[in-house]
Short mmCIF file of C-alpha atoms and ligand atoms in Angstrom, two decimals:
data_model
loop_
_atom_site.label_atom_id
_atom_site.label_comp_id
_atom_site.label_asym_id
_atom_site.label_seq_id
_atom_site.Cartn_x
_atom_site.Cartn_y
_atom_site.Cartn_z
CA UNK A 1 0.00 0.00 0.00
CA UNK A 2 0.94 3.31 -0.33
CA UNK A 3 0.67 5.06 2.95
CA UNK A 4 0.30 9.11 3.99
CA UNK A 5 1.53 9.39 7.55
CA UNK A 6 0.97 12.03 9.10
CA UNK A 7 3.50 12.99 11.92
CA UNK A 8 5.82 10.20 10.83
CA UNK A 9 9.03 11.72 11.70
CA UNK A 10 7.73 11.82 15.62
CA UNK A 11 7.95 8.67 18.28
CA UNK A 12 5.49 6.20 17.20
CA UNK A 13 5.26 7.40 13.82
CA UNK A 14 8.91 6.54 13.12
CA UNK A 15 8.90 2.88 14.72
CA UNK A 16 5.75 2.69 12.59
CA UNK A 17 8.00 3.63 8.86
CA UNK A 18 10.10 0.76 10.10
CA UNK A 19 7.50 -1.49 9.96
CA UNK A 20 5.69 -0.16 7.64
CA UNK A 21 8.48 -0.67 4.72
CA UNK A 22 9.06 -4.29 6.81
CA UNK A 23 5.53 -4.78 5.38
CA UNK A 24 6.54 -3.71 1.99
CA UNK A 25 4.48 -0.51 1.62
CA UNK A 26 5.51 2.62 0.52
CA UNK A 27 5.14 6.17 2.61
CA UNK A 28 5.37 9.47 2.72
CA UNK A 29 5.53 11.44 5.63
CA UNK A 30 3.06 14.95 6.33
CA UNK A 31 4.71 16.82 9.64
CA UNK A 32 5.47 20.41 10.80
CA UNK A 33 8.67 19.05 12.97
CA UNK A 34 6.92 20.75 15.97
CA UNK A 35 7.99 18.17 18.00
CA UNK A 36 10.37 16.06 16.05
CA UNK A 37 13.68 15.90 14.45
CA UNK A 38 14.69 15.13 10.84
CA UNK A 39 17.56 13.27 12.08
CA UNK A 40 14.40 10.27 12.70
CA UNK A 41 14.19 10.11 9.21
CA UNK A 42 18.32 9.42 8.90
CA UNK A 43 17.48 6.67 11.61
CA UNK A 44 14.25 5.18 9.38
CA UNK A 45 17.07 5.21 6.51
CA UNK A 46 19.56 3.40 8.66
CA UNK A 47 17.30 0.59 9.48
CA UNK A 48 15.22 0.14 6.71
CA UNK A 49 17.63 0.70 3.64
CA UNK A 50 14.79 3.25 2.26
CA UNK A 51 13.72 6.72 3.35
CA UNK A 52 10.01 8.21 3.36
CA UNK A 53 9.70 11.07 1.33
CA UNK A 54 9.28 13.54 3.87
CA UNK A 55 6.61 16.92 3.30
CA UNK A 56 7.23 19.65 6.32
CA UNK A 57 4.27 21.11 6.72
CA UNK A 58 0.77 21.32 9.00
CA UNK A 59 -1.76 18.86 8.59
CA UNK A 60 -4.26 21.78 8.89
CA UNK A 61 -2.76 24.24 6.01
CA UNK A 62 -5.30 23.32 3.47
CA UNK A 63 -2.57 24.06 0.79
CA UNK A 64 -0.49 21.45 1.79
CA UNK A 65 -2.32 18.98 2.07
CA UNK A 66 -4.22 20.09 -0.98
CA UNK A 67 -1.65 19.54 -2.85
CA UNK A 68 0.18 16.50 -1.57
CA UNK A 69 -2.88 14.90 -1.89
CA UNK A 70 -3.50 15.99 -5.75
CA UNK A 71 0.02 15.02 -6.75
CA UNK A 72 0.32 11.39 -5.14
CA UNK A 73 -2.35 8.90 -4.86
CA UNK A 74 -2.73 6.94 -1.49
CA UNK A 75 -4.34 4.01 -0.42
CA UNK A 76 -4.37 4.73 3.65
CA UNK A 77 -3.35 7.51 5.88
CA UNK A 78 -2.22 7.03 9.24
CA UNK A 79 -3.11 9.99 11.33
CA UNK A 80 -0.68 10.15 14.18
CA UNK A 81 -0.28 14.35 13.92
CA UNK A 82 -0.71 16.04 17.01
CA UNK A 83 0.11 17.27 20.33
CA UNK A 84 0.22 15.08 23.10
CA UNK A 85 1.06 16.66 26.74
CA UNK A 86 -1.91 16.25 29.27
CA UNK A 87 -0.10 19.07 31.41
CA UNK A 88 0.89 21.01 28.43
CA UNK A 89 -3.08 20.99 27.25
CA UNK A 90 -4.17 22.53 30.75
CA UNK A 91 -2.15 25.66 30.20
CA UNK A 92 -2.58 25.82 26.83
CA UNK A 93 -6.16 24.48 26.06
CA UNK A 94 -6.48 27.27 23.04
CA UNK A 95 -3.34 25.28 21.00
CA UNK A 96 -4.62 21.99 21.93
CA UNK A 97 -8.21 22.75 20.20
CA UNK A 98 -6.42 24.61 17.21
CA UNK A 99 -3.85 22.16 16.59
CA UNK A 100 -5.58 18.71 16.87
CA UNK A 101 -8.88 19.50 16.22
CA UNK A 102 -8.78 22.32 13.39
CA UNK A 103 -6.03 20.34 11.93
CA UNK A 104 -7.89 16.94 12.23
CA UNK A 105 -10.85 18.89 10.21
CA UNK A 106 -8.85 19.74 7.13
CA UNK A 107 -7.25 16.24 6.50
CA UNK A 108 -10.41 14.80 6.68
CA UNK A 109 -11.80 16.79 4.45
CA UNK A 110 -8.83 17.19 1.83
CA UNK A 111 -9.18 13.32 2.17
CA UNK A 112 -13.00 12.99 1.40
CA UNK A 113 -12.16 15.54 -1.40
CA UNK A 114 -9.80 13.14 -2.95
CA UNK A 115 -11.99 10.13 -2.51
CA UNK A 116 -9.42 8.98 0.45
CA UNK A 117 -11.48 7.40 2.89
CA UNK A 118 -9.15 4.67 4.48
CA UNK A 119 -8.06 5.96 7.88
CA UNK A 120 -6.53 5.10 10.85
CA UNK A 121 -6.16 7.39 13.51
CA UNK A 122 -4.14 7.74 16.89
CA UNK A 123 -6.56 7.79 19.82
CA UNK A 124 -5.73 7.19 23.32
CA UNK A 125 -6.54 5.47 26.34
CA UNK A 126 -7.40 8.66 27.97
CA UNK A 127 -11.00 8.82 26.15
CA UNK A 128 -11.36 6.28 29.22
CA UNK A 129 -10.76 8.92 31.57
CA UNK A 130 -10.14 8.02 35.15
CA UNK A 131 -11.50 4.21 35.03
CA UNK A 132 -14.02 2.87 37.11
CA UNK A 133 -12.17 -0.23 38.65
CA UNK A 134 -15.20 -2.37 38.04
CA UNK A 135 -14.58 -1.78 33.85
CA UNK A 136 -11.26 -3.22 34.15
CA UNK A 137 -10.03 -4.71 31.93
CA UNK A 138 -11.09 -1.44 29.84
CA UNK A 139 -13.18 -2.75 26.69
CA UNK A 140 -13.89 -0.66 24.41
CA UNK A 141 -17.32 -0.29 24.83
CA UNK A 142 -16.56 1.17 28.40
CA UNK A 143 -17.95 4.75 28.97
CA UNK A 144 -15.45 7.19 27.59
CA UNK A 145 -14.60 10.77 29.76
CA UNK A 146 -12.50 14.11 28.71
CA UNK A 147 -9.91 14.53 32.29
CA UNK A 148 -8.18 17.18 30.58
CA UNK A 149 -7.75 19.05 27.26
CA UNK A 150 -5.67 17.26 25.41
CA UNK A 151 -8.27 14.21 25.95
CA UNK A 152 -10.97 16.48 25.25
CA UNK A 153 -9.31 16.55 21.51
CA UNK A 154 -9.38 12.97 21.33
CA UNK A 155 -12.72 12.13 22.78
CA UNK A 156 -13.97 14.96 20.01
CA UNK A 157 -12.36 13.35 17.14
CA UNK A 158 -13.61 10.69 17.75
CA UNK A 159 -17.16 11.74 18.38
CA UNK A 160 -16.75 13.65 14.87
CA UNK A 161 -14.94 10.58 12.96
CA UNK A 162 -17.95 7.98 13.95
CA UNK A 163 -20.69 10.92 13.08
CA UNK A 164 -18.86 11.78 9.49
CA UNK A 165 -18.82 7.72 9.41
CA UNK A 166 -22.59 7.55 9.99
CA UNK A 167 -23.15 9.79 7.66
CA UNK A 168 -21.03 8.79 5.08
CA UNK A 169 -20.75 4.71 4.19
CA UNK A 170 -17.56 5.40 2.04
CA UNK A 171 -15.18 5.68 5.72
CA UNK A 172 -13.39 3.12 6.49
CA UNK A 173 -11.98 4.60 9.86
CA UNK A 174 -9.74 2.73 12.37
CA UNK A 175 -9.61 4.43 16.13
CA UNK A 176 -6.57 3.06 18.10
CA UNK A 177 -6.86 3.59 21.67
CA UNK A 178 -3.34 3.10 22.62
CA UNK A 179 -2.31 2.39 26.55
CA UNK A 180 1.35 3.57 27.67
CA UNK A 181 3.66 3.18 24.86
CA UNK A 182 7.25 2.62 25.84
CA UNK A 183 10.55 1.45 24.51
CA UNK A 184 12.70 1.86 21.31
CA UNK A 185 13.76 0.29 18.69
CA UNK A 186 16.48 -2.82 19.49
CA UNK A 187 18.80 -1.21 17.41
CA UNK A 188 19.21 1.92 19.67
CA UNK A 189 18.69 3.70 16.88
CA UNK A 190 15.50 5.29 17.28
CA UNK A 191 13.17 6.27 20.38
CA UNK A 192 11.38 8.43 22.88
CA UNK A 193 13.25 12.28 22.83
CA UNK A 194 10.99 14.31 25.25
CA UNK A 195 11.65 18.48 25.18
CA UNK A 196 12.21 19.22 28.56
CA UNK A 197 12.08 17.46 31.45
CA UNK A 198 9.52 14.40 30.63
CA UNK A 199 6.42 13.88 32.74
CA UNK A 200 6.02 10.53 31.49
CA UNK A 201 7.06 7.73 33.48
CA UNK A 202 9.67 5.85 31.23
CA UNK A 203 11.57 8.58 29.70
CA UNK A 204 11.88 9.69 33.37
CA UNK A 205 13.53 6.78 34.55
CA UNK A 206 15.62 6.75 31.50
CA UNK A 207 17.07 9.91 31.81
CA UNK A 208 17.80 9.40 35.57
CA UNK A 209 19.46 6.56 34.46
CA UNK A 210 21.84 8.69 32.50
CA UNK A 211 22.63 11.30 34.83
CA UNK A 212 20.70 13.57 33.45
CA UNK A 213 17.88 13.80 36.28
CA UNK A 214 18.91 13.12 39.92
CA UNK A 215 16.31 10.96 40.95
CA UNK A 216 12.94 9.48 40.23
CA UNK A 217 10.02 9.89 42.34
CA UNK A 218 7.36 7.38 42.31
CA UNK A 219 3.81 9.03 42.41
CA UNK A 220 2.09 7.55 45.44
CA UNK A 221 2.72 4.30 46.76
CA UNK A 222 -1.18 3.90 48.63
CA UNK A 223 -3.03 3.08 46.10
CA UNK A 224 -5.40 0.06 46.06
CA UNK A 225 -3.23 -2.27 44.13
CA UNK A 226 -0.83 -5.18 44.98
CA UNK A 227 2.19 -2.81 46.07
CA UNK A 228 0.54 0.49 46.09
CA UNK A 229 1.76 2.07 43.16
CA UNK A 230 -0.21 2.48 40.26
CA UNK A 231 -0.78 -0.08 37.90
CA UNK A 232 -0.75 0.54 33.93
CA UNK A 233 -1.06 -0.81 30.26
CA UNK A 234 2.87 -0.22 29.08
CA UNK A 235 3.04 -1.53 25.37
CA UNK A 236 6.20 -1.58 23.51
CA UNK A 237 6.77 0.60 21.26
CA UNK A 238 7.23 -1.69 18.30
CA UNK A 239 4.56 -3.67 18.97
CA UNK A 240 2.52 -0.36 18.64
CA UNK A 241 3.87 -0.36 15.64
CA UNK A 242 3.31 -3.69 14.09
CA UNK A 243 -0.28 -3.09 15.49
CA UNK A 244 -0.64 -0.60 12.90
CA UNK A 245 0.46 -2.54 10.14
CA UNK A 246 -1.99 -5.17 11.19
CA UNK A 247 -4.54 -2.38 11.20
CA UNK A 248 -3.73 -1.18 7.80
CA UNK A 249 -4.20 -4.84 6.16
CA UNK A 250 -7.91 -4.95 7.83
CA UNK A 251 -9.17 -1.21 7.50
CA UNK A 252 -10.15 -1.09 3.98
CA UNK A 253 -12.80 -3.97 4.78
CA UNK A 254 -13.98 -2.48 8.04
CA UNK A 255 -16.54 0.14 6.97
CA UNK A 256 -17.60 2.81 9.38
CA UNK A 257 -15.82 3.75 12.80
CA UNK A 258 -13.98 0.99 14.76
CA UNK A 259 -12.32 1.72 18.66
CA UNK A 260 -9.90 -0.42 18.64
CA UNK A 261 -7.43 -0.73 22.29
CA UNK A 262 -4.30 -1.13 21.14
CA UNK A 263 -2.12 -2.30 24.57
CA UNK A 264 -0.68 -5.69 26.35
CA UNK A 265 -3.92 -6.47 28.13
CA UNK A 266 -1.56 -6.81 31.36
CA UNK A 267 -1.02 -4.56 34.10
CA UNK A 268 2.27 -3.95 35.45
CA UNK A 269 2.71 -1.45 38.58
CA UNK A 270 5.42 1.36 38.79
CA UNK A 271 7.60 -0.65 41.35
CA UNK A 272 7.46 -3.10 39.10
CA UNK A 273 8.42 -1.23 35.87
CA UNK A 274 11.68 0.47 38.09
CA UNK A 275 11.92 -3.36 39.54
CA UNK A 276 12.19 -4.50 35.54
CA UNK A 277 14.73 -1.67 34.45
CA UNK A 278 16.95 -1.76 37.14
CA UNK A 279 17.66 -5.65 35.52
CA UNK A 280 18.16 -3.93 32.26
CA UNK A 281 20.36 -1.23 34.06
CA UNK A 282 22.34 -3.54 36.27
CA UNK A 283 22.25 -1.32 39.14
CA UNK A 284 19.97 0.52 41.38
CA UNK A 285 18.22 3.37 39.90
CA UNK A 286 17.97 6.38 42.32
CA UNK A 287 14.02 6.87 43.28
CA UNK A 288 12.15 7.52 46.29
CA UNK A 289 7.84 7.59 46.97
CA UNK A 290 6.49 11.05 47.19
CA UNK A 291 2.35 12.04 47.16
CA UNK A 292 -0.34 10.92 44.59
CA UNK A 293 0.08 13.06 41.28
CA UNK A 294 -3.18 14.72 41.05
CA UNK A 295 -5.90 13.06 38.58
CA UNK A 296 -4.29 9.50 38.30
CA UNK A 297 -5.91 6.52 37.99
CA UNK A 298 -5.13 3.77 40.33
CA UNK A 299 -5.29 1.32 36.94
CA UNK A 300 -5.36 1.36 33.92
CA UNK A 301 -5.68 -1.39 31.39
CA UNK A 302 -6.84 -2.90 28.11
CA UNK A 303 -8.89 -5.97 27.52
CA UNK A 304 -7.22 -6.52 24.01
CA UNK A 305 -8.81 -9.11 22.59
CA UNK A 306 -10.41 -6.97 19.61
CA UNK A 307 -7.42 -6.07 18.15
CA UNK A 308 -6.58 -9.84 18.06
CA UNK A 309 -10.44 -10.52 16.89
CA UNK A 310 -10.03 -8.09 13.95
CA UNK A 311 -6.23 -8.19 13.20
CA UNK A 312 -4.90 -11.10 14.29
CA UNK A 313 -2.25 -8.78 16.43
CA UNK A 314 -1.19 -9.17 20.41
CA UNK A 315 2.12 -8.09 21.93
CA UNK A 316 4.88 -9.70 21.67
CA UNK A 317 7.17 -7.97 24.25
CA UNK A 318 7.16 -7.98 27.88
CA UNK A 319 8.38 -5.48 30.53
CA UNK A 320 11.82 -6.47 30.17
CA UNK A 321 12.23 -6.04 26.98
CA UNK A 322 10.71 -2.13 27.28
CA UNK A 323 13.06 -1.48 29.64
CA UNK A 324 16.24 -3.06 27.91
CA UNK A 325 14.87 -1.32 24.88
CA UNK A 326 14.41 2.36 26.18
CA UNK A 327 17.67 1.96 28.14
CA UNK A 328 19.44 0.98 24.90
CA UNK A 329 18.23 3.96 23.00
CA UNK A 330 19.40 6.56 26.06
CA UNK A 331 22.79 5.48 26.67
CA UNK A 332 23.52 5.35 22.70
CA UNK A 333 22.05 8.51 22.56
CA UNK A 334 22.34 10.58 25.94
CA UNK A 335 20.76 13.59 24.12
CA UNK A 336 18.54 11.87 21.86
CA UNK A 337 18.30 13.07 18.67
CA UNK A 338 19.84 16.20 20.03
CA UNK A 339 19.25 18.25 16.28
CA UNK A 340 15.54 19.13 17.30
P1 NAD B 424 5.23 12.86 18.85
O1 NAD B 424 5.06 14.24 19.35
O2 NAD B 424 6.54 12.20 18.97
O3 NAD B 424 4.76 12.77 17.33
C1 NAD B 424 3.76 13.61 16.79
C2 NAD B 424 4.31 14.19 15.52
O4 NAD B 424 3.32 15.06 14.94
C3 NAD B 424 5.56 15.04 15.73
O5 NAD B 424 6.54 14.62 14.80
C4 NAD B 424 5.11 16.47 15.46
O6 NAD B 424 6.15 17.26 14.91
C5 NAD B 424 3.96 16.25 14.51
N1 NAD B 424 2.93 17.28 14.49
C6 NAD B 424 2.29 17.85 15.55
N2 NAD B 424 1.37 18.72 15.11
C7 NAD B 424 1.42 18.71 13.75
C8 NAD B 424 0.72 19.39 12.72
N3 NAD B 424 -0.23 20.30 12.98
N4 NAD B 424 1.02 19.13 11.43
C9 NAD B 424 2.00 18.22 11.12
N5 NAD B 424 2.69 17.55 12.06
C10 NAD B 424 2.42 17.80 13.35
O7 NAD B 424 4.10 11.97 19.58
P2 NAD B 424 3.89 10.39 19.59
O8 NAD B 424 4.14 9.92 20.96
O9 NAD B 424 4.58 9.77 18.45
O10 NAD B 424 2.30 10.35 19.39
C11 NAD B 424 1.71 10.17 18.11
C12 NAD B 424 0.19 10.22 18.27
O11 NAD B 424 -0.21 9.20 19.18
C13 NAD B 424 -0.35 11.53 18.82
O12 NAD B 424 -1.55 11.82 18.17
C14 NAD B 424 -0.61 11.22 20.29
O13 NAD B 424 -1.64 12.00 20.82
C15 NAD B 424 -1.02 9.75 20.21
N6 NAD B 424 -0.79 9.03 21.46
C16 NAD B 424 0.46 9.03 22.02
C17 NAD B 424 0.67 8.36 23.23
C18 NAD B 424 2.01 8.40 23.91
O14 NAD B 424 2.07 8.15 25.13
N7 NAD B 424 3.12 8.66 23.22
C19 NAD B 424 -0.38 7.66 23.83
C20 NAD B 424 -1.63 7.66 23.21
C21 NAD B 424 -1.82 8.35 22.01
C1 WQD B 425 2.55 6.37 34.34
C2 WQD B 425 2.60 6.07 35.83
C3 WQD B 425 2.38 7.99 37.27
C4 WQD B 425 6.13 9.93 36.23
C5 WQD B 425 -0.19 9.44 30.00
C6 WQD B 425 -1.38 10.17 29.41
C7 WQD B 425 -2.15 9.26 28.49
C8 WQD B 425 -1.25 8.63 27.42
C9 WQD B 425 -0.06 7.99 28.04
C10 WQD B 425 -1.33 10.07 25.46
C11 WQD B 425 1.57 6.86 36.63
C12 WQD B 425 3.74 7.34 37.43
C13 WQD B 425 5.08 9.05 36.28
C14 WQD B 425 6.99 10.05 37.34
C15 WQD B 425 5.69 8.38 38.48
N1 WQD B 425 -0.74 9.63 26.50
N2 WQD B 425 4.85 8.29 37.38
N3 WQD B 425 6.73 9.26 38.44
O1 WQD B 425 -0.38 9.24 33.14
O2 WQD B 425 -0.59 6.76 32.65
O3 WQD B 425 -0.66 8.36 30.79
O4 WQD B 425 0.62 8.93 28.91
O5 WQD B 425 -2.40 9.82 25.01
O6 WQD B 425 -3.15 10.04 27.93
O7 WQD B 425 -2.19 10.62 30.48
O8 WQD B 425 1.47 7.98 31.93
O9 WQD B 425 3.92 7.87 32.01
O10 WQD B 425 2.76 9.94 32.92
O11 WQD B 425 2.57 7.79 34.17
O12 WQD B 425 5.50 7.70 39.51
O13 WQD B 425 7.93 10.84 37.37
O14 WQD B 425 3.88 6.49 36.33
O15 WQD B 425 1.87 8.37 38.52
O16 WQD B 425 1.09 6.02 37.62
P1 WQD B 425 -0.11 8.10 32.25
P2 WQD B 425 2.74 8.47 32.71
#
């Protein structure tokens, strides 16, 4: 197939190039850099032997995607264009809407322009909002809840996606709730390169690791679960990626709007995660319990059997392997892609 990607040259959307040309398609990448580095593409290269053809621009200038999508025929876009920070999104709710939501509303209609109606698009596990423990594990008919504004966007895409699917029998649109995506690439070449100092868990451990942070603190160690800390859905990164391919070879014979969870199905607490990496590490890593962050979720995690149902996919990697993964990628590359 020939694939659009939108923010390809970011996290998952690079793993995702990697196995995407694994799967023989061909690709070319739609994204601003706003929150990536070229240098992914060089990494893509590396691994593959081939490199997407690579359009800088913003999924919501109509021009751009105007165009791209008059000059090149595509079978499938994957939509993974957007920003992501749940703390970033309270301060800056206006960018959020504007970015994701605006921007969502002129692919999808450059794409219905161009007779392109083959999607599948990046949701989240926070359109579950803070879980009620009695719905775990989460299925995907579980009630769905905006915590914040970046899961507002979500929740609203995909409330418009299944109402332009209604509407429209020619959609064929995929929505992949993922759960905690983790990890790198084995080869080191490729991984998670946060801005700043990360808020999420792994890249936080990762950089302590290196020296870069002093210490980790573990949010809250009372919660109701088997050590206290809370439990999650982490899914490695490239088996987030091979979930899309699997998605891809199903979507054009799904019509209408399919949720899809997209995660391990197994929980695994932050003690444990630390427990797992310190293997990979070889040594302690430096962390110590402080309070509950505000607005977590005790757990978290899919029931995945849909995505095996419908695309023959589960994970293939455990904890373990996350860990020896993401600690690969940061000591190969203390700064990451350090070019952003
Ligand atoms: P990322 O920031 O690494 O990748 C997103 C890419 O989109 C970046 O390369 C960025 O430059 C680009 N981009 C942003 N706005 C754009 C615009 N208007 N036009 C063109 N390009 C634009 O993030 P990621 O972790 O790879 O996430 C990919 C998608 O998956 C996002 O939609 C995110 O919300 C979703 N998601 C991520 C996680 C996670 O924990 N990483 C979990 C659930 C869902
Ligand atoms: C995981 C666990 C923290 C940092 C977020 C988004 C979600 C999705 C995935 C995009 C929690 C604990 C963390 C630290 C810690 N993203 N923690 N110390 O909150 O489950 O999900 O990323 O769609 O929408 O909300 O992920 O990695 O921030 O936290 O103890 O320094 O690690 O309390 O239990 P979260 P996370």
């Amino acid at each position: 197939m020939n694939i659009l990607i939108t923010g390809g040259a970011g996290y998952i959307g690079s793993h995702t190039c990697v196995a995407a040309y694994a799967a023989g398609h061909t690709m070319t990448i739609l994204d601003d850099l706003s929150n990536s580095s070229p240098e992914s593409l060089n990494r893509i290269e590396t691994i593959s032997g081939k490199r997407p053809r690579l359009v800088v621009g913003d999924i919501g200038d109509r021009s751009v995607v105007r165009s791209l999508l008059d000059s090149e025929t595509f079978d499938a876009v994957i939509h993974f264009a957007g920003f992501k920070a749940v703390g970033e999104s309270v301060a800056k709710p206006w960018e959020y809407y504007q970015n994701n939501i605006a921007g969502t509303l002129v692919l999808l209609d450059e794409m219905r322009k161009h007779g392109l109606y083959n999607l599948v698009f990046s949701s989240s596990a926070t359109v579950y909002g803070n879980p009620d423990p009695k719905n775990l594990p989460l299925r995907e008919d579980a009630p769905l809840a905006a915590v914040s504004p970046y899961g507002q966007t979500k929740l609203w895409l995909e409330d418009i996606m299944r109402a332009m699917a209604a509407a429209d029998p020619n959609w064929h649109i995929l929505l992949l709730r993922y759960f905690n995506p983790v990890g790198a690439h084995e080869s080191g070449l490729m991984g998670e390169d946060p801005n700043g100092i990360p808020n999420n868990l792994m890249p936080y451990i990762t950089q302590v690791a290196i020296g870069r942070l002093k210490e980790l603190t573990i949010f809250g160690n009372d919660y109701p679960t088997r050590d206290g800390t809370c439990i999650r859905d982490y899914i490695h990164v490239c088996d987030l990626a091979e979930g899309h391919i699997a998605a891809l070879r199903r979507v054009a014979e799904l019509p209408g709007c399919t949720p899809v969870n997209l995660g391990s199905g197994n929980g695994v607490s932050v003690a444990e995660l630390v427990t797992s990496f310190e293997k990979a590490l070889g040594r302690p890593l430096p962390h110590r319990y402080g309070p509950r962050r505000p607005g977590d979720a005790a757990a978290c995690y899919a029931d995945a059997s849909r995505a095996l149902e419908l695309f023959g996919w589960k994970t293939k990697r455990n904890a373990d392997d996350m860990c020896r993964d993401a600690w690969n990628w940061q000591s190969k590359n203390p700064q990451g892609y350090h070019t952003k």
